[in-house]
JSON list of C-alpha atoms in Angstrom, two decimals:
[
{"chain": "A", "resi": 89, "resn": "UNK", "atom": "CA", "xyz": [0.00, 0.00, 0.00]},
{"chain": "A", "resi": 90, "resn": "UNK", "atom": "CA", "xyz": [1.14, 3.91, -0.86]},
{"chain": "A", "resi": 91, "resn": "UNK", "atom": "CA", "xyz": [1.06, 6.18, 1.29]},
{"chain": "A", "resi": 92, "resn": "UNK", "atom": "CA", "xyz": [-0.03, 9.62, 0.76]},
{"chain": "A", "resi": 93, "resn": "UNK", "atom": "CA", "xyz": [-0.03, 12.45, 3.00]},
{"chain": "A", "resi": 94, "resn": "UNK", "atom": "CA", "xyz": [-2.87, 14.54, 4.44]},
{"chain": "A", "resi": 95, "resn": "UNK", "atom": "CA", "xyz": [-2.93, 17.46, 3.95]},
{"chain": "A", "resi": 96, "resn": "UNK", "atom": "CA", "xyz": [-5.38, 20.37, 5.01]},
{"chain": "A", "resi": 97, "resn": "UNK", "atom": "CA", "xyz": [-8.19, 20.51, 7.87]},
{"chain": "A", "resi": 98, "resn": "UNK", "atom": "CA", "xyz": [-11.18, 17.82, 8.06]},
{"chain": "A", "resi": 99, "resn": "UNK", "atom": "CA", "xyz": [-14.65, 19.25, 7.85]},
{"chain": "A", "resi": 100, "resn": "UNK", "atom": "CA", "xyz": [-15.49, 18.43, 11.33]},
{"chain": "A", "resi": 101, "resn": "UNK", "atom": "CA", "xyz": [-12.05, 20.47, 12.36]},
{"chain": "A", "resi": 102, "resn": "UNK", "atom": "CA", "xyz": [-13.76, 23.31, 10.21]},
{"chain": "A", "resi": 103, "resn": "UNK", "atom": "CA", "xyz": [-16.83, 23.39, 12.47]},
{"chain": "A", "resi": 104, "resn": "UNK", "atom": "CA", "xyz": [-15.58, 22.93, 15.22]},
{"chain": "A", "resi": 105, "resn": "UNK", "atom": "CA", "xyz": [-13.00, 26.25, 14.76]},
{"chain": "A", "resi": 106, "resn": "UNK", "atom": "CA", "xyz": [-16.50, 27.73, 13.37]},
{"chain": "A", "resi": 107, "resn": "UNK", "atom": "CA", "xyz": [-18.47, 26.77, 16.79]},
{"chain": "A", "resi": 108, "resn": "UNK", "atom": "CA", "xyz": [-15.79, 28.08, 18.59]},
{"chain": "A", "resi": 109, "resn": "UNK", "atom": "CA", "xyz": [-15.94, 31.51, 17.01]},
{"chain": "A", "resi": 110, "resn": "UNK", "atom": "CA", "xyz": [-19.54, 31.74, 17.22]},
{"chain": "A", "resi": 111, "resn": "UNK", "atom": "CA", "xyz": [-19.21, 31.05, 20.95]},
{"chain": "A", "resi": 112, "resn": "UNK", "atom": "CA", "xyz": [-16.71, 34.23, 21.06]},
{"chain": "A", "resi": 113, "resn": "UNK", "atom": "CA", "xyz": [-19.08, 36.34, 18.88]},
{"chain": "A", "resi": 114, "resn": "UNK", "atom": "CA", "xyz": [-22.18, 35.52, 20.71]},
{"chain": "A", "resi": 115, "resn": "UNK", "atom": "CA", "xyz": [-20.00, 36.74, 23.87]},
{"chain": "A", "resi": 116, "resn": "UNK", "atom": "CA", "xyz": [-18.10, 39.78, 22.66]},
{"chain": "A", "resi": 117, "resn": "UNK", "atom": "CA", "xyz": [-20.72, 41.58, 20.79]},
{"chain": "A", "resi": 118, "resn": "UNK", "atom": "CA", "xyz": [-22.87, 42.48, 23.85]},
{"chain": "A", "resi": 119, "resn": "UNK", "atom": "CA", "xyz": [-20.17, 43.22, 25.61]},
{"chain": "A", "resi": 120, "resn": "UNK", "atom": "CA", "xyz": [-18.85, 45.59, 22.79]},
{"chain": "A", "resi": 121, "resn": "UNK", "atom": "CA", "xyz": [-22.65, 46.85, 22.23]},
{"chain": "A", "resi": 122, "resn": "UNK", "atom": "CA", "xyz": [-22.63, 48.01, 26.22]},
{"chain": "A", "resi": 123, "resn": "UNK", "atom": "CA", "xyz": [-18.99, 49.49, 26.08]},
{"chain": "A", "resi": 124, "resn": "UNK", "atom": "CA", "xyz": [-19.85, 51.66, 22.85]},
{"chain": "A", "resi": 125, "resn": "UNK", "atom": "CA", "xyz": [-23.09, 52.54, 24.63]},
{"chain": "A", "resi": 126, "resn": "UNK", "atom": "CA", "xyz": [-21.65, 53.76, 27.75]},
{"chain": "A", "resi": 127, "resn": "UNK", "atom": "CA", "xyz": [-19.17, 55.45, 25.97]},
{"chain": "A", "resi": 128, "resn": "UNK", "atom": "CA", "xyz": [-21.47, 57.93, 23.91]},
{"chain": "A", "resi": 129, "resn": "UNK", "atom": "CA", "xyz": [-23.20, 58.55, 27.63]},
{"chain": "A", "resi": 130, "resn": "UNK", "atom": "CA", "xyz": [-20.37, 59.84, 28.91]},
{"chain": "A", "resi": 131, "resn": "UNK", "atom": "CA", "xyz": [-19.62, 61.87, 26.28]},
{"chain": "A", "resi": 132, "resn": "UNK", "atom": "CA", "xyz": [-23.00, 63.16, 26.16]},
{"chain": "A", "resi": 133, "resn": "UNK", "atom": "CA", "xyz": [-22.65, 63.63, 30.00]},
{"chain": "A", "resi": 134, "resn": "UNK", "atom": "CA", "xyz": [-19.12, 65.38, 29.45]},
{"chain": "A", "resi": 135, "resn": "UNK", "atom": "CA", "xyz": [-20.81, 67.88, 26.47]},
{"chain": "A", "resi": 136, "resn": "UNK", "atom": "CA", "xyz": [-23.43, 68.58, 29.00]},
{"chain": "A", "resi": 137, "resn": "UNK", "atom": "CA", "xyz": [-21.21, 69.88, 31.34]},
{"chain": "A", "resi": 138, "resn": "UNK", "atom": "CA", "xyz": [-19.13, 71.28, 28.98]},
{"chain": "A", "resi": 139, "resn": "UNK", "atom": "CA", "xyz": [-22.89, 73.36, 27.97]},
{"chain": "A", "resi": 140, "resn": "UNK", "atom": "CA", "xyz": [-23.88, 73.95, 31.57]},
{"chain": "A", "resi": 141, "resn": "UNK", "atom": "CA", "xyz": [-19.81, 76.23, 32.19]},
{"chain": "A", "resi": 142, "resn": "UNK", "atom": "CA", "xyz": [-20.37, 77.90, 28.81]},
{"chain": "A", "resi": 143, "resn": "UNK", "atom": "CA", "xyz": [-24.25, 78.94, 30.53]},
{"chain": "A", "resi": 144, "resn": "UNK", "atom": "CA", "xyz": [-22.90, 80.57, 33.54]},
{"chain": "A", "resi": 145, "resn": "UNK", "atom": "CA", "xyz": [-19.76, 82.28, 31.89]},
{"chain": "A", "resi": 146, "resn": "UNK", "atom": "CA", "xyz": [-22.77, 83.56, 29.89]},
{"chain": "A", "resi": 147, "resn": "UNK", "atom": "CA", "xyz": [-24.59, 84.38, 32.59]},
{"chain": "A", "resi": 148, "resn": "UNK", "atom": "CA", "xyz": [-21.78, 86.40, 34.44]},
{"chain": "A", "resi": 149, "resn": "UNK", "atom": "CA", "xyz": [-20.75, 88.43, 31.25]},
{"chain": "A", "resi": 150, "resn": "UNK", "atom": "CA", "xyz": [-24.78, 89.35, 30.70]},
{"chain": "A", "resi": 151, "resn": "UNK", "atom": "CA", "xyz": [-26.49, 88.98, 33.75]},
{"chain": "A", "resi": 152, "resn": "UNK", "atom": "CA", "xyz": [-29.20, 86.12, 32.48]},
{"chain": "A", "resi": 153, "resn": "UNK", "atom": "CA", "xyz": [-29.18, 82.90, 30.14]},
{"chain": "A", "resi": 154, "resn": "UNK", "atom": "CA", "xyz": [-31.46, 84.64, 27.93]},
{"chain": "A", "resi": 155, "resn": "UNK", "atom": "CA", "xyz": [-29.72, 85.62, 24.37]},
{"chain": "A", "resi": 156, "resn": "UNK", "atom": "CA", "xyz": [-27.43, 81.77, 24.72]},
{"chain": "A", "resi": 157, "resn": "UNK", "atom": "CA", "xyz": [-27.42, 80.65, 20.95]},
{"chain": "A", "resi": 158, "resn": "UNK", "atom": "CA", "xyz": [-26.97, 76.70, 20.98]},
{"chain": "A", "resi": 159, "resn": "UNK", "atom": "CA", "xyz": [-30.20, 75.17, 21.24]},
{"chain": "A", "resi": 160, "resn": "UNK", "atom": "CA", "xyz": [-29.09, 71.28, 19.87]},
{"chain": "A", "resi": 161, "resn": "UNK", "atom": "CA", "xyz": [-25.87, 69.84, 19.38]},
{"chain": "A", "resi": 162, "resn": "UNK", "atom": "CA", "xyz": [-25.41, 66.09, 17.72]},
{"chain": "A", "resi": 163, "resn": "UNK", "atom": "CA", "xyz": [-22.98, 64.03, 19.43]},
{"chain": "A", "resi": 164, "resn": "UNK", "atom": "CA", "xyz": [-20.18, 62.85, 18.47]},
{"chain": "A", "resi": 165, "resn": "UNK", "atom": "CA", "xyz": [-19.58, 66.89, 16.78]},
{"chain": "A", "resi": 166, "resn": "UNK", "atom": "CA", "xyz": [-20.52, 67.53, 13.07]},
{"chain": "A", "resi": 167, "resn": "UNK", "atom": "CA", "xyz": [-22.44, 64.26, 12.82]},
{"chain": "A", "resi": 168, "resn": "UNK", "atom": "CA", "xyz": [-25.01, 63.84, 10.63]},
{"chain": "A", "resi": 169, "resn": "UNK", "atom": "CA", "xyz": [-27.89, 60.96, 9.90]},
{"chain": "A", "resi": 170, "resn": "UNK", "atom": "CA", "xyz": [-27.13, 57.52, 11.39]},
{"chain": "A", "resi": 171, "resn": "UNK", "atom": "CA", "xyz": [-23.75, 58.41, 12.88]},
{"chain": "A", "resi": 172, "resn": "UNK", "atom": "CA", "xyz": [-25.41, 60.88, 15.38]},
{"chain": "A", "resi": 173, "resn": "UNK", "atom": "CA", "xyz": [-25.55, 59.18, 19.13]},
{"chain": "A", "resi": 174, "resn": "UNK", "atom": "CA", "xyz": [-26.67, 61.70, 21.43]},
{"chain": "A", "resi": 175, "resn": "UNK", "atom": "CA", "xyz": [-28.62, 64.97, 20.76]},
{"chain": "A", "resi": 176, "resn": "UNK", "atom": "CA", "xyz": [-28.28, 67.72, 23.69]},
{"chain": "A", "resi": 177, "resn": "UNK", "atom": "CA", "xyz": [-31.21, 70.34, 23.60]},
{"chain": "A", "resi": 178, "resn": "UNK", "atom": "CA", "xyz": [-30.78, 73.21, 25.55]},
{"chain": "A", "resi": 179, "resn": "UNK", "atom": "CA", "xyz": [-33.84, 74.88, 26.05]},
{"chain": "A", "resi": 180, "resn": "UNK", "atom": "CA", "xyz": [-35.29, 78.08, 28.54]},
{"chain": "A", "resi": 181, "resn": "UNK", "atom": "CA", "xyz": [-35.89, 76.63, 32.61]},
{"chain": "A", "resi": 182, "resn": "UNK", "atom": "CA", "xyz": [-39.15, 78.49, 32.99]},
{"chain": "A", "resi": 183, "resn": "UNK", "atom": "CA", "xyz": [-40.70, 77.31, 29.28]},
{"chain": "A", "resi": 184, "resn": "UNK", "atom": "CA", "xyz": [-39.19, 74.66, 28.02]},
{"chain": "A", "resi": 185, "resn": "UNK", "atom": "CA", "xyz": [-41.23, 75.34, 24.74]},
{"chain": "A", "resi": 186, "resn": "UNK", "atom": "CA", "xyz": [-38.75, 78.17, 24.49]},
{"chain": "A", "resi": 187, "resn": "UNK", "atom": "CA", "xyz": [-34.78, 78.02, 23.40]},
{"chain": "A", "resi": 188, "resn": "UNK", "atom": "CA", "xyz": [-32.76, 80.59, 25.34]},
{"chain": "A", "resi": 189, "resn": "UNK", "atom": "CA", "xyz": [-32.28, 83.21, 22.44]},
{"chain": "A", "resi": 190, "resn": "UNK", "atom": "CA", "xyz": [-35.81, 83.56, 22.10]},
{"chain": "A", "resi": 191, "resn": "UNK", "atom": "CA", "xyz": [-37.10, 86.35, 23.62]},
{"chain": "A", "resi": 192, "resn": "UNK", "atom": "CA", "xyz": [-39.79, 85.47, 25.29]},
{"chain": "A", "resi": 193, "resn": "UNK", "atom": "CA", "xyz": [-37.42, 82.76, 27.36]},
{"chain": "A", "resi": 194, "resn": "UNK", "atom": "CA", "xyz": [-36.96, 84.24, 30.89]},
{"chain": "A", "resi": 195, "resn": "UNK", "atom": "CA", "xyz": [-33.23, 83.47, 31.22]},
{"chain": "A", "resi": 196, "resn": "UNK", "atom": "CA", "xyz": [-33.56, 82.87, 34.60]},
{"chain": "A", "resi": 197, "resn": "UNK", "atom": "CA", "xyz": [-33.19, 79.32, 34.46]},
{"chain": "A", "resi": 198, "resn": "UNK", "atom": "CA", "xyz": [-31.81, 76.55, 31.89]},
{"chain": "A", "resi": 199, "resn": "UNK", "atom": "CA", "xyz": [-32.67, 72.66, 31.03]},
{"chain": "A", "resi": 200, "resn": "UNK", "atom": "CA", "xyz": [-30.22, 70.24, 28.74]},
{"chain": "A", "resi": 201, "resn": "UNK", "atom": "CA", "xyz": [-31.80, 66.67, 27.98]},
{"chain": "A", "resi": 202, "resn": "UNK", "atom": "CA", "xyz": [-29.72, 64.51, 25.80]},
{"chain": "A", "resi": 203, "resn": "UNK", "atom": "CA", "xyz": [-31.73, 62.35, 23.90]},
{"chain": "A", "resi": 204, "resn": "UNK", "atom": "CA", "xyz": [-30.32, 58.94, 22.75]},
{"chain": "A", "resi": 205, "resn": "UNK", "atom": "CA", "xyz": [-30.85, 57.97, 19.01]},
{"chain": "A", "resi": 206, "resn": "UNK", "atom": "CA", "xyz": [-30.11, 54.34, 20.65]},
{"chain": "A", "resi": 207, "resn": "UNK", "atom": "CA", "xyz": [-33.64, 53.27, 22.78]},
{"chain": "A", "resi": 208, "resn": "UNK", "atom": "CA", "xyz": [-31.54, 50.61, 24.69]},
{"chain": "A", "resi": 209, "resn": "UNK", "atom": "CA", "xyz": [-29.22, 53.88, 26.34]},
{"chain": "A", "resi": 210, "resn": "UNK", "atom": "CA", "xyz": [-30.40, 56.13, 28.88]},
{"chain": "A", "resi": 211, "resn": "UNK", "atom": "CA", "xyz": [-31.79, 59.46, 28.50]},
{"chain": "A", "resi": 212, "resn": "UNK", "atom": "CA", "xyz": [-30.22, 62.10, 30.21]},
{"chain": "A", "resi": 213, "resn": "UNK", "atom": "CA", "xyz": [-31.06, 65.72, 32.22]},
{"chain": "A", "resi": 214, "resn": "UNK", "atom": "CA", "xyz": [-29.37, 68.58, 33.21]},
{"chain": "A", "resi": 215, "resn": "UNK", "atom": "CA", "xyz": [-30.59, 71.37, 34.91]},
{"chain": "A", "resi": 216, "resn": "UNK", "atom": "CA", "xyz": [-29.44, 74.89, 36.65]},
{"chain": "A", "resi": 217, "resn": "UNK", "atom": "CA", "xyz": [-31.15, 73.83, 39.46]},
{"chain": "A", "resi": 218, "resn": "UNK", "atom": "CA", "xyz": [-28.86, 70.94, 39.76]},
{"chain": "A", "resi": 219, "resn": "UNK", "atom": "CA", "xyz": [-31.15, 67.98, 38.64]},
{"chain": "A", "resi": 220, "resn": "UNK", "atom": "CA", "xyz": [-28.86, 65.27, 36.97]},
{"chain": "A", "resi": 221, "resn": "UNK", "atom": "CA", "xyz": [-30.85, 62.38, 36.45]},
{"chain": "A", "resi": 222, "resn": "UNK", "atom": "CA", "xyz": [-31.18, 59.29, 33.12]},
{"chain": "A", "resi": 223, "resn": "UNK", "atom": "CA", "xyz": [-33.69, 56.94, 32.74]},
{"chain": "A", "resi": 224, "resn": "UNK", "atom": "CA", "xyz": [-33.16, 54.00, 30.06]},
{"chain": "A", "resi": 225, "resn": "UNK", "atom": "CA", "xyz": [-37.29, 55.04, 29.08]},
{"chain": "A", "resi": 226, "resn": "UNK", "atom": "CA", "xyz": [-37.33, 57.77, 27.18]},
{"chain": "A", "resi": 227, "resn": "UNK", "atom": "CA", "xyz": [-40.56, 58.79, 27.49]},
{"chain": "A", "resi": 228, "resn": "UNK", "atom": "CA", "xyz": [-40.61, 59.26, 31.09]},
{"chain": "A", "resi": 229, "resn": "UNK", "atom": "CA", "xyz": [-37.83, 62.01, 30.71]},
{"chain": "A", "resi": 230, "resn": "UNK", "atom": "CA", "xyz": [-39.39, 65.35, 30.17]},
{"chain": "A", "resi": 231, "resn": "UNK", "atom": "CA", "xyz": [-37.62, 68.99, 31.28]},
{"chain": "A", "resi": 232, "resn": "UNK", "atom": "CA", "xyz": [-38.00, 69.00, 34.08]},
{"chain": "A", "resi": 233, "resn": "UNK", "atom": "CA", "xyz": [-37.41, 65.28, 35.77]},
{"chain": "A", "resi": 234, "resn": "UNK", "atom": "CA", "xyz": [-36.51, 62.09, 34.66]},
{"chain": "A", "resi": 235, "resn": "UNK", "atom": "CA", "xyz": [-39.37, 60.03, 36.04]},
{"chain": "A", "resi": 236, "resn": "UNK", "atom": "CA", "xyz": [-39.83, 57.35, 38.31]},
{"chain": "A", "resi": 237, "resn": "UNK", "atom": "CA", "xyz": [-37.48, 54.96, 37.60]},
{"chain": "A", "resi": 238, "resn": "UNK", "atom": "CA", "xyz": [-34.92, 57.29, 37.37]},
{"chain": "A", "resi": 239, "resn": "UNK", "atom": "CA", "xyz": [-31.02, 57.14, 38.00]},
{"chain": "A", "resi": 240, "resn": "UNK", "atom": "CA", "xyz": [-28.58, 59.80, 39.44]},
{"chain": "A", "resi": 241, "resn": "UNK", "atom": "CA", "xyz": [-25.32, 60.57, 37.06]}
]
């Protein structure tokens, strides 16, 4: 008898290596979902912050939050459609109907929500009368509370 040699993989060694990285996959992309997601809340978080010191240097130079000229910002910066993560509306304390360079807005007061363009990420508020709340239901996040099952940030 000849002998030959063997060369290449079996097809049970093929799907085994293929259950194998379907076991990683089904593990890793969760995981990598939740990282990305808490990720683009913290930069929303960070922006919002970033809003609420740019309010009260406002503020000092003019006496009131009326005549403040960002009313939404799309996170991450500049983009646009299906990239956008987070949207930050900044809109008057008193009427929330009402942007701050409006005016009819009192100024007195200011409200940022960041809204999540993913529904499986929280929700977030910021207000100047320090409310900083999320809630992973959107709808129970309005301007001026985050609703009951709310969580502190």
């Amino acid at each position: 008898m000849g002998s030959y040699n063997k060369l290449g993989f079996s097809l049970i060694e093929l799907m085994v290596v293929i259950v194998i990285v379907a076991i990683f996959a089904t593990i890793a992309i969760p995981s990598y979902q939740t990282y990305i997601r808490k990720a683009s809340m913290n930069q929303a978080q960070q922006e919002m912050q970033h809003l609420a010191t740019l309010l009260d240097k406002h503020k000092a130079k003019n006496f009131t939050y009326r005549g403040f000229d960002i009313s939404t910002i799309n996170l991450p910066v500049n983009a646009i459609d299906e990239n956008v993560r987070y949207t930050l509306i900044v809109r008057d304390g008193d009427n929330s109907d009402l942007t701050l360079d409006e005016n009819e807005a009192t100024g007195h007061h200011w409200v940022i929500q960041g809204q999540s363009t993913d529904i499986n990420n929280y929700t977030l508020l910021l207000t100047s009368h320090g409310v900083r709340c999320k809630n992973k239901i959107a709808t129970q996040v309005d301007f001026i509370s985050c609703g009951s099952d709310q969580e502190e940030w």
